PDB file of C-alpha atoms in Angstrom:
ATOM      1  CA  UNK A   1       0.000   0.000   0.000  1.00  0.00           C
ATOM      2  CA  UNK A   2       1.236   3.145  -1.064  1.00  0.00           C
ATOM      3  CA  UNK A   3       1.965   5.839   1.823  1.00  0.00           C
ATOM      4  CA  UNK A   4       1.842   8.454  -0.468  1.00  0.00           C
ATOM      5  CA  UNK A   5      -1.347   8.274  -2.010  1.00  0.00           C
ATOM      6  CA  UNK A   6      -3.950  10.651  -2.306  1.00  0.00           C
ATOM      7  CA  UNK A   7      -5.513   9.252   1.061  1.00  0.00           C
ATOM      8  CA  UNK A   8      -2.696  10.103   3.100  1.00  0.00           C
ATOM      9  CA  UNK A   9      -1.024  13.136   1.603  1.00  0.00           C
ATOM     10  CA  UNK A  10      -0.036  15.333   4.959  1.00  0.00           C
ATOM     11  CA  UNK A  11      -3.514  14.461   6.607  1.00  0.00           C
ATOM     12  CA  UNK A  12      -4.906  11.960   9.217  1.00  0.00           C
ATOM     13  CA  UNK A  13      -8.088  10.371   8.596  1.00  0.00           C
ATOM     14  CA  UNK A  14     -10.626  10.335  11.771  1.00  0.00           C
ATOM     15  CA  UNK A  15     -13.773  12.151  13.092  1.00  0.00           C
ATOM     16  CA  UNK A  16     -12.268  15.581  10.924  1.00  0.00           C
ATOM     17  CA  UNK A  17     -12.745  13.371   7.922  1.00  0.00           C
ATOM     18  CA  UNK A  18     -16.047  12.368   8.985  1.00  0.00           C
ATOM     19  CA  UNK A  19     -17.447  16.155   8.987  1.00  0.00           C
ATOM     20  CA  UNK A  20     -15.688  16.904   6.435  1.00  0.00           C
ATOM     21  CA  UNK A  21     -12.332  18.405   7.402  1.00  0.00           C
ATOM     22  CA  UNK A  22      -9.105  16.926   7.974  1.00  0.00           C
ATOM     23  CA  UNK A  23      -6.262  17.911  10.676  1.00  0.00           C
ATOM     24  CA  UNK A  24      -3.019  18.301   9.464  1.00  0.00           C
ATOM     25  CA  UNK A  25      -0.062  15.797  10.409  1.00  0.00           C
ATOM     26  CA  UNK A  26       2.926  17.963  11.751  1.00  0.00           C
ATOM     27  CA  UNK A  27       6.340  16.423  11.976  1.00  0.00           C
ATOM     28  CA  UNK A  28       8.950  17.007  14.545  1.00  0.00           C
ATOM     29  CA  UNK A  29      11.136  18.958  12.462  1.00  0.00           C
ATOM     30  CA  UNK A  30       7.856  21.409  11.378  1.00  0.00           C
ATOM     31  CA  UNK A  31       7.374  21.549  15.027  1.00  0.00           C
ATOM     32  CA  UNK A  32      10.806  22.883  16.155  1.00  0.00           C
ATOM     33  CA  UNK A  33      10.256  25.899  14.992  1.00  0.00           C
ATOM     34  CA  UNK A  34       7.039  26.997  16.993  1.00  0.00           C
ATOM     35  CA  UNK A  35       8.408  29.501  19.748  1.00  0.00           C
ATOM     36  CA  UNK A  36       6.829  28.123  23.074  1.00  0.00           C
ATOM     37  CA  UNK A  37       4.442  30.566  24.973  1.00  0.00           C
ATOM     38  CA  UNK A  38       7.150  31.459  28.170  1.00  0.00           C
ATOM     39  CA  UNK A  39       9.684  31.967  26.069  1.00  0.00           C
ATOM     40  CA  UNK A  40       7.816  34.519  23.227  1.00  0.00           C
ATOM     41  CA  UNK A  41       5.994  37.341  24.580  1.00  0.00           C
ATOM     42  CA  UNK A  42       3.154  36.445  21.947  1.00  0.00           C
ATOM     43  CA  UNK A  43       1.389  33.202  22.282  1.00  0.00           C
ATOM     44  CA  UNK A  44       0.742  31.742  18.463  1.00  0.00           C
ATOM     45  CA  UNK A  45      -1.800  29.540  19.852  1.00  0.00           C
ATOM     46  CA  UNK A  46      -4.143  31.899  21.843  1.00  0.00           C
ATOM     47  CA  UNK A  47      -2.896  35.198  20.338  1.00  0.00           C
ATOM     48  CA  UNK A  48      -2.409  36.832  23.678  1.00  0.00           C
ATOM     49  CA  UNK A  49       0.150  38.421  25.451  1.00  0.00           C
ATOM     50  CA  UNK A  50       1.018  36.145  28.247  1.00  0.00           C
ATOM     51  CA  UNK A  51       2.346  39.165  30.357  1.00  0.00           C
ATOM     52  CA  UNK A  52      -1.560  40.152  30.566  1.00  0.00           C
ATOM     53  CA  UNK A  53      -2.459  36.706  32.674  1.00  0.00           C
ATOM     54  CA  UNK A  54       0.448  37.829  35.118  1.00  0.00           C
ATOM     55  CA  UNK A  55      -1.243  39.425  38.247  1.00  0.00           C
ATOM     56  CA  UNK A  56       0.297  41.715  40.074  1.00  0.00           C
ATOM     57  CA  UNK A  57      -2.251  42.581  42.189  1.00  0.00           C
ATOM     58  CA  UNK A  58      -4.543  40.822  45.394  1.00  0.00           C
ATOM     59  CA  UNK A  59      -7.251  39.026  43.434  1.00  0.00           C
ATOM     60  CA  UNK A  60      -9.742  40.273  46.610  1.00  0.00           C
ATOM     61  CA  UNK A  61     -13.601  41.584  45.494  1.00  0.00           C
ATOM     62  CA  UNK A  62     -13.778  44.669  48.131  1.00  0.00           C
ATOM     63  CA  UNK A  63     -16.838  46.722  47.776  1.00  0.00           C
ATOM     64  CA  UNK A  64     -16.463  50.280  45.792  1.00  0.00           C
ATOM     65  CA  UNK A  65     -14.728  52.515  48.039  1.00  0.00           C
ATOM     66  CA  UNK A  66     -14.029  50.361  50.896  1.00  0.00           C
ATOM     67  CA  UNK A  67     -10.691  49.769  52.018  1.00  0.00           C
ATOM     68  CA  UNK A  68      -8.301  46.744  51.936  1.00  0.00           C
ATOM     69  CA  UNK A  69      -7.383  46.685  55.625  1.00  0.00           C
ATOM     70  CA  UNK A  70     -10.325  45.590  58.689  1.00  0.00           C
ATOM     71  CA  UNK A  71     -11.651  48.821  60.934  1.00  0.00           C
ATOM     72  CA  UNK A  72     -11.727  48.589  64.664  1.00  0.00           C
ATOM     73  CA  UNK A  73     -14.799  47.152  64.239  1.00  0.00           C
ATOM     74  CA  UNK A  74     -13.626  43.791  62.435  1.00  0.00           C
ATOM     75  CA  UNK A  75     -11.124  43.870  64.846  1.00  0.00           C
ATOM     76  CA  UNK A  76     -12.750  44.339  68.070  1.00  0.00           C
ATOM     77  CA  UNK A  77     -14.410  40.739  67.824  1.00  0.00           C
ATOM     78  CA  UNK A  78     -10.886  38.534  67.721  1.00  0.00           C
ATOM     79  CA  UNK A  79      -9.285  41.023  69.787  1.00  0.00           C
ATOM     80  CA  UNK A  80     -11.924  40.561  72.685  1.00  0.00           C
ATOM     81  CA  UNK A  81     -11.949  36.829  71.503  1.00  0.00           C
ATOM     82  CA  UNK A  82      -8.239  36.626  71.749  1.00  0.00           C
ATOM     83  CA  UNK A  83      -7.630  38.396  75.142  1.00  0.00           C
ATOM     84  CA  UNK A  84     -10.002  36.320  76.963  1.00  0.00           C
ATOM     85  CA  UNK A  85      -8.419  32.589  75.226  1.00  0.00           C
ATOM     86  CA  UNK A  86      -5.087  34.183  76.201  1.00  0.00           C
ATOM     87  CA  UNK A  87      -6.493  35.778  79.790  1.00  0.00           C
ATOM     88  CA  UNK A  88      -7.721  31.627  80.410  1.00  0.00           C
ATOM     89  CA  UNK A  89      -4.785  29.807  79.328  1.00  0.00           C
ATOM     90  CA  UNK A  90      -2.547  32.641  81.671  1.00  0.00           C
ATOM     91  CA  UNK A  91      -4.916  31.924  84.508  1.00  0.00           C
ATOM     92  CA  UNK A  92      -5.164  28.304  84.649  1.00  0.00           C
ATOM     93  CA  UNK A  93      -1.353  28.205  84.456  1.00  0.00           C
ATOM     94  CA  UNK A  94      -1.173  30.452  87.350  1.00  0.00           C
ATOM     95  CA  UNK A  95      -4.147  28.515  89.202  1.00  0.00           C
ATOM     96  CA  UNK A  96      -2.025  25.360  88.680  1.00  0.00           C
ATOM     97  CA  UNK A  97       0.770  27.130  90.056  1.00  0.00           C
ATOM     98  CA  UNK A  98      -0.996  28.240  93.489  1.00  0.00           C
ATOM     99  CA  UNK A  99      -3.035  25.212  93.814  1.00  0.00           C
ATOM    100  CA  UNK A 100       0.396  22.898  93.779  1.00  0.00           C
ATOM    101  CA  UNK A 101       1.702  25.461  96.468  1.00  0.00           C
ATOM    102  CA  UNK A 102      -1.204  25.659  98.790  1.00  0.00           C
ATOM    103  CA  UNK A 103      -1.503  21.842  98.691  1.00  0.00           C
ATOM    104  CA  UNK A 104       2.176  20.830  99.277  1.00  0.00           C
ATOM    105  CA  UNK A 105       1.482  19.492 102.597  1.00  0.00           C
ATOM    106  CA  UNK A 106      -1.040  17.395 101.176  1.00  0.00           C
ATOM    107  CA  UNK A 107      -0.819  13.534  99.700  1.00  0.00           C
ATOM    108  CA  UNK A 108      -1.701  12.834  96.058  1.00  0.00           C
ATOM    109  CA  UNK A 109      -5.322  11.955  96.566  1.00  0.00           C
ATOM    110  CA  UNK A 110      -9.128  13.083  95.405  1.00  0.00           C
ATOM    111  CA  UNK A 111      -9.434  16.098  97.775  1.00  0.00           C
ATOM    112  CA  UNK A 112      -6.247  17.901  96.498  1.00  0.00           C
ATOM    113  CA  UNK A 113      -7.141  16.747  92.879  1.00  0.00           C
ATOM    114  CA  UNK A 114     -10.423  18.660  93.808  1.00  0.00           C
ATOM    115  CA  UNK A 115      -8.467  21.902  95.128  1.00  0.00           C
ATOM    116  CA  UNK A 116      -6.255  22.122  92.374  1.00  0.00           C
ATOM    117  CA  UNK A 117      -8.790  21.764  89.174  1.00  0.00           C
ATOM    118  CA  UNK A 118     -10.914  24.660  91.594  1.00  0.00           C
ATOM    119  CA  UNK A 119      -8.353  26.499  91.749  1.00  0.00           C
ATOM    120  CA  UNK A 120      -7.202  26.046  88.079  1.00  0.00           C
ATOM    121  CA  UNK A 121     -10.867  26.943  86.928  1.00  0.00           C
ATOM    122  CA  UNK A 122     -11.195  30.118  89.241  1.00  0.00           C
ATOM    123  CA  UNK A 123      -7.948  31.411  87.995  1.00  0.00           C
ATOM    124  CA  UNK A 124      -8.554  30.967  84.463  1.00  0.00           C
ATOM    125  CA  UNK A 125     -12.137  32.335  84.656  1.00  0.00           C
ATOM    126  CA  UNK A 126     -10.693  35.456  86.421  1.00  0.00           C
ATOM    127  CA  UNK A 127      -8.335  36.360  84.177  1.00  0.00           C
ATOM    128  CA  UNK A 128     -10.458  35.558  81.301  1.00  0.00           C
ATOM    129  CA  UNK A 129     -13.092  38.438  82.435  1.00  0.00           C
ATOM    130  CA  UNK A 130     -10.370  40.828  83.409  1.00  0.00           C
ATOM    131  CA  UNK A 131      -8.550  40.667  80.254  1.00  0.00           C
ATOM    132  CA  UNK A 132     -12.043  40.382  77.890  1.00  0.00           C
ATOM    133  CA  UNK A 133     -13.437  43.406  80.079  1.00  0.00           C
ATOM    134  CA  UNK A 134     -10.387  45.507  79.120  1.00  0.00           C
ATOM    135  CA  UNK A 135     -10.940  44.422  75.696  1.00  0.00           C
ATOM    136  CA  UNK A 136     -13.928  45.468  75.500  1.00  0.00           C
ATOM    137  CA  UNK A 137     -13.574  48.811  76.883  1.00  0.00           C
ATOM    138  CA  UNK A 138     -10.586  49.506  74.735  1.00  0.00           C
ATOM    139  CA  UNK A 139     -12.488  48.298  71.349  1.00  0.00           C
ATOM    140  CA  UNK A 140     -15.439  50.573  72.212  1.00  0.00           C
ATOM    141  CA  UNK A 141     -13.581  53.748  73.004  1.00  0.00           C
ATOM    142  CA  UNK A 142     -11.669  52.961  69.812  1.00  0.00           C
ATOM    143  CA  UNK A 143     -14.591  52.364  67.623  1.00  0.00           C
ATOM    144  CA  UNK A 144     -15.910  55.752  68.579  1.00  0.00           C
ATOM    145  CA  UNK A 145     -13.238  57.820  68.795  1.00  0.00           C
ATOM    146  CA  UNK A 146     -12.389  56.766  65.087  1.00  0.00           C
ATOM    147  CA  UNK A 147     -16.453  57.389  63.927  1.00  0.00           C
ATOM    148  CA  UNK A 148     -15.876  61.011  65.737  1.00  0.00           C
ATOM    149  CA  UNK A 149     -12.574  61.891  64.339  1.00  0.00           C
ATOM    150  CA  UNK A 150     -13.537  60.067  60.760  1.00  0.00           C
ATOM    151  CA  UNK A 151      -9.629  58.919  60.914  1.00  0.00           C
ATOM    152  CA  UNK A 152      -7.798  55.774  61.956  1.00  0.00           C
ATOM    153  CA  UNK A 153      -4.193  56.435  63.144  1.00  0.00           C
ATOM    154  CA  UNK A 154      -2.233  56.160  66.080  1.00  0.00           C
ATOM    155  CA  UNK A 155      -3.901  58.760  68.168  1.00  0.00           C
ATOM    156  CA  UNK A 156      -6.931  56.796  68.451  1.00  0.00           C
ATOM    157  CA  UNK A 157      -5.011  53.596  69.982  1.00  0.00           C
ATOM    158  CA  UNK A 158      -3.298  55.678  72.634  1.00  0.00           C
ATOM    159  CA  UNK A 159      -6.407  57.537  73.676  1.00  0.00           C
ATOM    160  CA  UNK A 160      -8.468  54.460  73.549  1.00  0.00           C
ATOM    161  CA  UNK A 161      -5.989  52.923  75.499  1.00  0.00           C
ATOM    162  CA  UNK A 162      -5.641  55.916  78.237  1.00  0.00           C
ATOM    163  CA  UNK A 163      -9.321  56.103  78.788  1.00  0.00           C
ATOM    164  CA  UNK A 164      -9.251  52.132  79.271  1.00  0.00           C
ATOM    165  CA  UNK A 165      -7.316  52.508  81.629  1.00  0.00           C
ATOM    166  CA  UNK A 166      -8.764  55.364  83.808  1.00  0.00           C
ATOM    167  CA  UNK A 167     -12.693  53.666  83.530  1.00  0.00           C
ATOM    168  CA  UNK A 168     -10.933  50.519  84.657  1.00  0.00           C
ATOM    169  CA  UNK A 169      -9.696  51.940  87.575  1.00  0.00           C
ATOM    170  CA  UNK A 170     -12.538  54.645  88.183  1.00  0.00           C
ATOM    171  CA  UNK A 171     -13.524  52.805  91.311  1.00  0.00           C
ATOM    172  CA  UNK A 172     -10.202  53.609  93.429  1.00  0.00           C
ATOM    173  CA  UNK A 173     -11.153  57.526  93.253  1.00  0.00           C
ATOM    174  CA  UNK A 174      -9.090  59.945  91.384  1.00  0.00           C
ATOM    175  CA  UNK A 175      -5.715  58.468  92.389  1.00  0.00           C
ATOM    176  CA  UNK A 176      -6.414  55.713  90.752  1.00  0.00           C
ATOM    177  CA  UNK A 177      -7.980  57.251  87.585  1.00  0.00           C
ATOM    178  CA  UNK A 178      -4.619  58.805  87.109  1.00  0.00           C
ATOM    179  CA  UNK A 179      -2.356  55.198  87.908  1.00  0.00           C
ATOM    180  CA  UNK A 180      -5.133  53.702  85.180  1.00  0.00           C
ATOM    181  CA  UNK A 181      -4.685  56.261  82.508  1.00  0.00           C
ATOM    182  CA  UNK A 182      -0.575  56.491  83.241  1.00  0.00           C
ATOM    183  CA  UNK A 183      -0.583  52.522  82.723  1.00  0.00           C
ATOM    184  CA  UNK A 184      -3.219  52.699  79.763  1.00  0.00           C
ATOM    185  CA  UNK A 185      -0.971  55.509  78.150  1.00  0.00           C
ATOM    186  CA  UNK A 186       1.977  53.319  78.344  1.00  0.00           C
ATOM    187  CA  UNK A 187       1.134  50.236  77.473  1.00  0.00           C
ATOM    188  CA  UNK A 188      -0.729  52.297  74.541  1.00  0.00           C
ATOM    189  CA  UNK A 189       1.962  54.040  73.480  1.00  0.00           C
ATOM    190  CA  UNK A 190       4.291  51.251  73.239  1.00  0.00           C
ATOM    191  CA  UNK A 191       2.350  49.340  70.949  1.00  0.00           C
ATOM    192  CA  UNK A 192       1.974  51.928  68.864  1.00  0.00           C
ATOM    193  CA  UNK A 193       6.005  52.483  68.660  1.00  0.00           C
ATOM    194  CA  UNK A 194       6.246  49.032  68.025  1.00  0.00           C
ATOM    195  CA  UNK A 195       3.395  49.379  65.349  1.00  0.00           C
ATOM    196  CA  UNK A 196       5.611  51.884  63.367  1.00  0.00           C
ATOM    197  CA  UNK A 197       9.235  50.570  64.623  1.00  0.00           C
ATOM    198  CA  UNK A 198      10.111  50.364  60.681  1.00  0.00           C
ATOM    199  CA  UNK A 199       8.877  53.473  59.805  1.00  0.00           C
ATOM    200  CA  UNK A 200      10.628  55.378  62.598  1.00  0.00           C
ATOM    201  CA  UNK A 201      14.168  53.406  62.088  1.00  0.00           C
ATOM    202  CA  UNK A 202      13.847  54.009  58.365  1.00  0.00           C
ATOM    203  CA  UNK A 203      12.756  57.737  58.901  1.00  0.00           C
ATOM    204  CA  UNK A 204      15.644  58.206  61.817  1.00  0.00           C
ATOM    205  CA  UNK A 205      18.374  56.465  59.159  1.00  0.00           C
ATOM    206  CA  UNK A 206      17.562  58.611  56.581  1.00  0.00           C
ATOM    207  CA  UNK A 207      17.190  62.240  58.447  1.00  0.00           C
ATOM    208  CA  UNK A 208      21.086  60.951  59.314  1.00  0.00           C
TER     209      UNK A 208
END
């Protein structure tokens, strides 16, 4: 049978034949030639520019004019969330600790068993509300100091954090107002520093 015939002259018979087409037969050395699509910045195939698929930017749908980083008010929930797991797991270790120390004297049986998980539970529990309380506060003071000023910055985080502090300590008269919002201020502050460490470093090597 001749190769070469009119049935097979650069074209493979199948369902192209059937509908009346054909699909040409490449060989290897045709194919060599075809620039591949990451190495040409045109694709012959698709007749695109594959530098166009690139993205260079978050792929996140964000309503129009809303912005790309959570408010005070996304964050409020895992911050309360997180400062009472963390105000638990700091209280049962410290529960743990005083329950082992009160109950030194006493043999490894049910009743100090009994003191100890009491004691682990109380302790957790406590700190839990202390820490979620002063969440709280500081979330809501920050939520609506930023919806007065209609700005988010650092001023809002150290005044939300001084007034924390002095409602927190409101009961122990004005002495202790002052100790709440001095402690408030400073723990406020700090965080803030180390918010913008990079961009005070940065700023401080380059004014030298």
């Amino acid at each position: 049978m001749d190769n070469n015939g009119p049935g097979s002259s650069g074209y493979k018979g199948g369902f192209g034949s059937l509908l009346g087409g054909a699909s040409p037969e490449y060989s290897h050395s045709e194919l060599a030639g075809v620039p591949l699509t990451g190495m040409s910045p045109l694709s012959p195939y698709l007749n695109v520019d594959p530098r166009y698929l690139v993205q260079d930017t978050e792929e996140f749908i964000l309503p129009t004019g809303a912005s790309k980083t959570r408010g005070r008010f996304e964050l409020a929930f895992f911050t309360i969330g997180g400062c009472c797991i963390t105000g638990a797991a700091f209280g049962a270790v410290n529960g743990l600790r005083m329950g082992l120390k009160e109950t030194r004297d006493m043999t490894w049986a049910k009743p100090r068993n009994v003191q100890i998980l009491n004691m682990v539970t109380r302790q957790g529990a406590s700190w839990a509300n202390t820490l979620g309380s002063l969440a709280l506060l500081y979330s809501t003071f920050g939520v609506v100091i930023e919806k007065a000023r209609g700005a988010e910055d650092d001023i809002n985080t150290v005044a939300a954090g001084t007034l924390t502090g002095m409602l927190y300590k409101s009961t122990g008269g004005l002495r202790g107002v002052a100790r709440g919002g001095l402690v408030g201020l400073a723990l406020s502050g700090a965080y803030a520093v180390y918010n913008n460490w990079d961009h005070l470093t940065g700023g401080s090597a380059n004014h030298f």
